Amino acid sequence: MMMTMEGVAVKLPSYSFPIIRSPARCVTRNFRPFSISASTLKEGHPAAPSAPPASLSLGHLTRPDFPILHQEVNGSRLVYLDNAATSQKPTAVIRALQNYYESYNSNVHRGIHYLSARATEEYELARKKVSNFINASDSREIVFTRNATEAINLVAYTWGLQNIKPDDEILLTVAEHHSAIVPWQLVAQKTGAVLKFVELNGDEVPDVDNLKDMLSRKTKLVVVHHVSNVLGSVLPMKDIVVCAHDVGAKVLVDACQSVPHMVVDVQNLNADFLVASSHKMCGPTGVGFLYGKSDLLSAMPPFLGGGEMISDVFLDHSTYAEPPSRFEAGTPAIGEAIGLGAAIDYLSGLGMQKIHDYEIFLAKYLYDSLSSVPNIHIYGPAPSNHVSRAALCSFNINNIHPTDLATYLDQQHGVAIRSGHHCAQPLHRHLGVSASARASLHFYNTVEDIDDFIRPSMTQSASLILSSREPC
């Protein structure tokens, strides 16, 4: 099977683009100039707070903390709008990594000398920071993994293979990331379980009412995202958990797009498992975490065998450590975990509610600005009094391939957006497209970033790409 890699950047000559044509027809469209400003937003609207003065916005206040943002790309100021793929790192995180390797680099849990004791202390402190950040009841409910993908696989190959039986049902949505689908396909193949998928409603949001109707005593697990990395939709997770528990099902929450952007309280959600990645929350790559309720983790068998996860090893058998050590075989990503702890300190210092409130404003401004582009379709719900969406928009413009658009924006305007299927091929097929462009924001983005993305770059790119077509 041929696979396509998410967000492949193709180096193309300026102003000359290979266009994927429909064999049926060629369409020529004229694009008009347009502009949008904060004044177009309704004052006092709950989903669209008025723009803070530029000098006081959270984006302007935090940008100095991110060295990578202060550069030119292809002759233009870098405008980084690919935060759903990975976030940038503040100086505090970079220094924490540097300090570990310069001052106390050592293995953890295995030495009595100063360096090892210091590394162990900082590593376990990072675990406590994660625990406090999501309000787990105990830091032992936090398992460090390489990323959220590994965290989901850990649950699949331990709890899943231990508890899922033939004809049991695993309920997901068509909008899940590949990382939340493929492990459960493998479990279903091994166990004879059945995967069921909730489709979208008319607002292009997973149909929560349909999800509730699909729950039954056969449902053993619900795997669902908190925030969609394509649709920008935010699901009522607490309500979903209550309904799943009513039929005896467990719930695994993919929180990769929520933990970095809003207050997430696992005790309030009452989720059984929750996963997230460091690199999306201003921390280093190579580390993520699994939250699991203590009783579930204690009953799960090991995921990988080796050092650290054991209690005693004999020639004919071994006994295993208690969680979380049971699931952290081998030398962990020590520096990366410490860097994640520094990222949590940074985010907590800003305040997650403050970050969320600012991003709600950015989300509305981005959606309204993009909506003014002719012949555009933005996927997911429109923001309203009752619907708030994440600060990201996936979209397509008629007759323009998203990779052509992303390439032009990068090479001619220094604007970094994502193009591809965003590791959500089933969702794109459901939407009737093979790919989309995506602009995604974080708290260090500003209104000016959105303006530089929308005008004049989007107008120029659409006009130039279409004008490069050969006549029919």
Short mmCIF file of N, CA and C in Angstrom, two decimals, residues 311-410:
data_model
loop_
_atom_site.label_atom_id
_atom_site.label_comp_id
_atom_site.label_asym_id
_atom_site.label_seq_id
_atom_site.Cartn_x
_atom_site.Cartn_y
_atom_site.Cartn_z
N SER A 311 11.59 -6.19 39.67
CA SER A 311 11.84 -6.24 41.11
C SER A 311 13.01 -7.18 41.37
N ASP A 312 12.87 -8.46 40.90
CA ASP A 312 13.96 -9.43 40.98
C ASP A 312 13.99 -10.24 39.70
N VAL A 313 15.21 -10.61 39.28
CA VAL A 313 15.38 -11.43 38.08
C VAL A 313 16.08 -12.73 38.47
N PHE A 314 15.47 -13.85 38.10
CA PHE A 314 16.05 -15.17 38.29
C PHE A 314 16.24 -15.79 36.91
N LEU A 315 16.90 -16.90 36.83
CA LEU A 315 17.15 -17.51 35.53
C LEU A 315 15.87 -18.02 34.89
N ASP A 316 14.90 -18.41 35.70
CA ASP A 316 13.68 -18.99 35.13
C ASP A 316 12.47 -18.08 35.19
N HIS A 317 12.58 -16.95 35.87
CA HIS A 317 11.45 -16.02 35.91
C HIS A 317 11.90 -14.69 36.49
N SER A 318 11.02 -13.72 36.40
CA SER A 318 11.29 -12.40 36.98
C SER A 318 10.03 -11.90 37.68
N THR A 319 10.23 -11.02 38.63
CA THR A 319 9.12 -10.29 39.23
C THR A 319 9.27 -8.82 38.87
N TYR A 320 8.18 -8.08 38.91
CA TYR A 320 8.17 -6.76 38.30
C TYR A 320 7.92 -5.66 39.33
N ALA A 321 8.46 -4.51 39.01
CA ALA A 321 8.31 -3.35 39.87
C ALA A 321 6.87 -2.84 39.82
N GLU A 322 6.54 -2.02 40.79
CA GLU A 322 5.23 -1.37 40.78
C GLU A 322 5.24 -0.24 39.75
N PRO A 323 4.07 0.17 39.26
CA PRO A 323 4.00 1.35 38.38
C PRO A 323 4.52 2.59 39.12
N PRO A 324 5.10 3.54 38.42
CA PRO A 324 5.28 3.58 36.97
C PRO A 324 6.52 2.86 36.45
N SER A 325 7.42 2.44 37.37
CA SER A 325 8.67 1.82 36.92
C SER A 325 8.42 0.59 36.05
N ARG A 326 7.35 -0.13 36.31
CA ARG A 326 7.03 -1.35 35.54
C ARG A 326 6.96 -1.07 34.04
N PHE A 327 6.62 0.16 33.69
CA PHE A 327 6.41 0.50 32.27
C PHE A 327 7.51 1.39 31.70
N GLU A 328 8.61 1.53 32.43
CA GLU A 328 9.70 2.40 31.98
C GLU A 328 11.00 1.60 31.90
N ALA A 329 11.02 0.59 31.04
CA ALA A 329 12.19 -0.27 30.90
C ALA A 329 13.35 0.49 30.27
N GLY A 330 14.55 0.22 30.78
CA GLY A 330 15.75 0.81 30.21
C GLY A 330 15.98 2.24 30.65
N THR A 331 17.05 2.82 30.12
CA THR A 331 17.36 4.22 30.44
C THR A 331 16.33 5.13 29.78
N PRO A 332 15.64 5.94 30.55
CA PRO A 332 14.60 6.81 29.98
C PRO A 332 15.20 8.05 29.33
N ALA A 333 14.34 8.86 28.76
CA ALA A 333 14.75 10.15 28.19
C ALA A 333 14.85 11.16 29.33
N ILE A 334 15.97 11.11 30.03
CA ILE A 334 16.12 11.87 31.28
C ILE A 334 16.10 13.38 31.02
N GLY A 335 16.99 13.82 30.15
CA GLY A 335 17.06 15.25 29.86
C GLY A 335 15.74 15.77 29.30
N GLU A 336 15.10 14.97 28.44
CA GLU A 336 13.85 15.40 27.83
C GLU A 336 12.74 15.52 28.87
N ALA A 337 12.68 14.57 29.83
CA ALA A 337 11.68 14.66 30.88
C ALA A 337 11.91 15.90 31.74
N ILE A 338 13.16 16.19 32.03
CA ILE A 338 13.48 17.40 32.80
C ILE A 338 13.09 18.64 32.01
N GLY A 339 13.33 18.60 30.69
CA GLY A 339 12.91 19.71 29.85
C GLY A 339 11.40 19.87 29.83
N LEU A 340 10.66 18.75 29.84
CA LEU A 340 9.20 18.81 29.94
C LEU A 340 8.79 19.48 31.24
N GLY A 341 9.49 19.14 32.31
CA GLY A 341 9.20 19.79 33.59
C GLY A 341 9.39 21.29 33.51
N ALA A 342 10.44 21.73 32.83
CA ALA A 342 10.69 23.17 32.66
C ALA A 342 9.59 23.80 31.81
N ALA A 343 9.11 23.09 30.79
CA ALA A 343 8.02 23.60 29.96
C ALA A 343 6.75 23.78 30.79
N ILE A 344 6.48 22.82 31.68
CA ILE A 344 5.30 22.93 32.55
C ILE A 344 5.44 24.11 33.49
N ASP A 345 6.64 24.33 34.01
CA ASP A 345 6.87 25.52 34.84
C ASP A 345 6.55 26.78 34.06
N TYR A 346 6.99 26.81 32.81
CA TYR A 346 6.77 28.00 31.97
C TYR A 346 5.28 28.20 31.71
N LEU A 347 4.58 27.14 31.30
CA LEU A 347 3.15 27.25 31.02
C LEU A 347 2.37 27.62 32.27
N SER A 348 2.73 27.00 33.39
CA SER A 348 2.04 27.29 34.64
C SER A 348 2.27 28.73 35.09
N GLY A 349 3.46 29.24 34.81
CA GLY A 349 3.75 30.62 35.15
C GLY A 349 2.87 31.59 34.38
N LEU A 350 2.57 31.25 33.13
CA LEU A 350 1.66 32.09 32.35
C LEU A 350 0.22 31.91 32.80
N GLY A 351 -0.14 30.68 33.14
CA GLY A 351 -1.50 30.35 33.53
C GLY A 351 -2.26 29.74 32.38
N MET A 352 -2.71 28.50 32.53
CA MET A 352 -3.38 27.81 31.43
C MET A 352 -4.72 28.45 31.07
N GLN A 353 -5.42 28.99 32.04
CA GLN A 353 -6.68 29.66 31.71
C GLN A 353 -6.42 30.93 30.91
N LYS A 354 -5.36 31.64 31.26
CA LYS A 354 -4.98 32.84 30.50
C LYS A 354 -4.60 32.47 29.08
N ILE A 355 -3.84 31.38 28.92
CA ILE A 355 -3.48 30.90 27.59
C ILE A 355 -4.74 30.55 26.80
N HIS A 356 -5.66 29.83 27.43
CA HIS A 356 -6.88 29.40 26.74
C HIS A 356 -7.72 30.60 26.31
N ASP A 357 -7.89 31.56 27.20
CA ASP A 357 -8.70 32.74 26.88
C ASP A 357 -8.11 33.50 25.69
N TYR A 358 -6.80 33.66 25.67
CA TYR A 358 -6.16 34.37 24.55
C TYR A 358 -6.30 33.58 23.26
N GLU A 359 -6.16 32.26 23.34
CA GLU A 359 -6.27 31.45 22.12
C GLU A 359 -7.70 31.39 21.60
N ILE A 360 -8.69 31.52 22.47
CA ILE A 360 -10.08 31.61 21.99
C ILE A 360 -10.24 32.84 21.11
N PHE A 361 -9.64 33.95 21.53
CA PHE A 361 -9.67 35.15 20.69
C PHE A 361 -8.95 34.90 19.37
N LEU A 362 -7.74 34.33 19.42
CA LEU A 362 -7.00 34.05 18.20
C LEU A 362 -7.77 33.12 17.27
N ALA A 363 -8.44 32.11 17.86
CA ALA A 363 -9.19 31.15 17.05
C ALA A 363 -10.29 31.84 16.26
N LYS A 364 -11.04 32.73 16.91
CA LYS A 364 -12.12 33.46 16.24
C LYS A 364 -11.56 34.38 15.16
N TYR A 365 -10.47 35.05 15.47
CA TYR A 365 -9.86 35.97 14.50
C TYR A 365 -9.35 35.20 13.28
N LEU A 366 -8.71 34.06 13.51
CA LEU A 366 -8.22 33.24 12.41
C LEU A 366 -9.37 32.74 11.56
N TYR A 367 -10.42 32.22 12.20
CA TYR A 367 -11.56 31.67 11.44
C TYR A 367 -12.23 32.77 10.62
N ASP A 368 -12.48 33.93 11.22
CA ASP A 368 -13.14 35.02 10.50
C ASP A 368 -12.27 35.52 9.35
N SER A 369 -10.97 35.60 9.58
CA SER A 369 -10.06 36.07 8.54
C SER A 369 -10.03 35.10 7.36
N LEU A 370 -9.90 33.82 7.66
CA LEU A 370 -9.88 32.82 6.58
C LEU A 370 -11.21 32.77 5.84
N SER A 371 -12.30 33.00 6.56
CA SER A 371 -13.62 32.93 5.94
C SER A 371 -13.79 33.97 4.85
N SER A 372 -12.99 35.03 4.88
CA SER A 372 -13.10 36.06 3.86
C SER A 372 -12.39 35.70 2.56
N VAL A 373 -11.64 34.60 2.55
CA VAL A 373 -10.94 34.17 1.35
C VAL A 373 -11.95 33.54 0.39
N PRO A 374 -11.99 33.99 -0.86
CA PRO A 374 -12.94 33.41 -1.82
C PRO A 374 -12.69 31.92 -2.04
N ASN A 375 -13.78 31.20 -2.23
CA ASN A 375 -13.72 29.78 -2.64
C ASN A 375 -13.01 28.89 -1.65
N ILE A 376 -13.12 29.22 -0.36
CA ILE A 376 -12.46 28.44 0.67
C ILE A 376 -13.49 27.59 1.41
N HIS A 377 -13.08 26.41 1.86
CA HIS A 377 -13.89 25.61 2.78
C HIS A 377 -13.04 25.32 4.01
N ILE A 378 -13.52 25.77 5.16
CA ILE A 378 -12.86 25.51 6.44
C ILE A 378 -13.59 24.34 7.09
N TYR A 379 -12.84 23.34 7.50
CA TYR A 379 -13.45 22.13 8.06
C TYR A 379 -13.69 22.31 9.57
N GLY A 380 -14.79 21.73 10.02
CA GLY A 380 -15.11 21.81 11.43
C GLY A 380 -16.14 22.88 11.72
N PRO A 381 -16.51 23.03 12.99
CA PRO A 381 -17.61 23.92 13.36
C PRO A 381 -17.23 25.39 13.28
N ALA A 382 -18.20 26.23 12.96
CA ALA A 382 -18.00 27.67 13.04
C ALA A 382 -18.11 28.10 14.50
N PRO A 383 -17.24 28.99 14.96
CA PRO A 383 -17.36 29.46 16.35
C PRO A 383 -18.65 30.25 16.53
N SER A 384 -19.26 30.12 17.71
CA SER A 384 -20.52 30.80 17.99
C SER A 384 -20.64 30.99 19.49
N ASN A 385 -21.83 31.47 19.91
CA ASN A 385 -22.08 31.63 21.34
C ASN A 385 -21.91 30.32 22.09
N HIS A 386 -22.25 29.22 21.44
CA HIS A 386 -22.28 27.92 22.12
C HIS A 386 -21.14 27.00 21.68
N VAL A 387 -20.38 27.42 20.69
CA VAL A 387 -19.32 26.56 20.17
C VAL A 387 -18.01 27.34 20.15
N SER A 388 -17.04 26.84 20.90
CA SER A 388 -15.69 27.38 20.80
C SER A 388 -14.84 26.32 20.12
N ARG A 389 -13.92 26.76 19.29
CA ARG A 389 -13.05 25.82 18.61
C ARG A 389 -11.61 26.14 18.93
N ALA A 390 -10.75 25.17 18.74
CA ALA A 390 -9.33 25.36 18.99
C ALA A 390 -8.77 26.36 17.99
N ALA A 391 -7.59 26.88 18.31
CA ALA A 391 -6.96 27.90 17.47
C ALA A 391 -6.23 27.25 16.30
N LEU A 392 -6.99 26.54 15.49
CA LEU A 392 -6.46 25.94 14.26
C LEU A 392 -7.57 25.85 13.24
N CYS A 393 -7.20 25.94 11.97
CA CYS A 393 -8.15 25.78 10.88
C CYS A 393 -7.51 24.93 9.79
N SER A 394 -8.19 23.85 9.42
CA SER A 394 -7.83 23.08 8.23
C SER A 394 -8.79 23.49 7.12
N PHE A 395 -8.26 23.64 5.92
CA PHE A 395 -9.08 24.21 4.86
C PHE A 395 -8.57 23.79 3.49
N ASN A 396 -9.40 23.99 2.50
CA ASN A 396 -9.02 23.86 1.10
C ASN A 396 -9.60 25.03 0.32
N ILE A 397 -8.88 25.46 -0.70
CA ILE A 397 -9.35 26.47 -1.64
C ILE A 397 -9.59 25.78 -2.97
N ASN A 398 -10.72 26.06 -3.58
CA ASN A 398 -11.08 25.39 -4.83
C ASN A 398 -9.95 25.44 -5.86
N ASN A 399 -9.65 24.27 -6.42
CA ASN A 399 -8.71 24.15 -7.54
C ASN A 399 -7.26 24.43 -7.18
N ILE A 400 -6.93 24.51 -5.89
CA ILE A 400 -5.54 24.72 -5.46
C ILE A 400 -5.15 23.59 -4.52
N HIS A 401 -4.10 22.86 -4.88
CA HIS A 401 -3.65 21.79 -4.00
C HIS A 401 -3.02 22.39 -2.75
N PRO A 402 -3.33 21.84 -1.57
CA PRO A 402 -2.80 22.44 -0.32
C PRO A 402 -1.28 22.46 -0.26
N THR A 403 -0.61 21.50 -0.89
CA THR A 403 0.86 21.52 -0.88
C THR A 403 1.41 22.65 -1.74
N ASP A 404 0.74 22.95 -2.85
CA ASP A 404 1.14 24.11 -3.65
C ASP A 404 1.03 25.39 -2.82
N LEU A 405 -0.09 25.51 -2.10
CA LEU A 405 -0.31 26.70 -1.28
C LEU A 405 0.74 26.79 -0.17
N ALA A 406 0.97 25.69 0.54
CA ALA A 406 1.94 25.70 1.64
C ALA A 406 3.34 26.01 1.14
N THR A 407 3.70 25.48 -0.02
CA THR A 407 5.03 25.73 -0.58
C THR A 407 5.20 27.20 -0.94
N TYR A 408 4.19 27.77 -1.57
CA TYR A 408 4.27 29.18 -1.95
C TYR A 408 4.37 30.07 -0.71
N LEU A 409 3.53 29.82 0.29
CA LEU A 409 3.56 30.64 1.50
C LEU A 409 4.93 30.59 2.17
N ASP A 410 5.55 29.42 2.18
CA ASP A 410 6.88 29.28 2.78
C ASP A 410 7.93 30.01 1.96
#
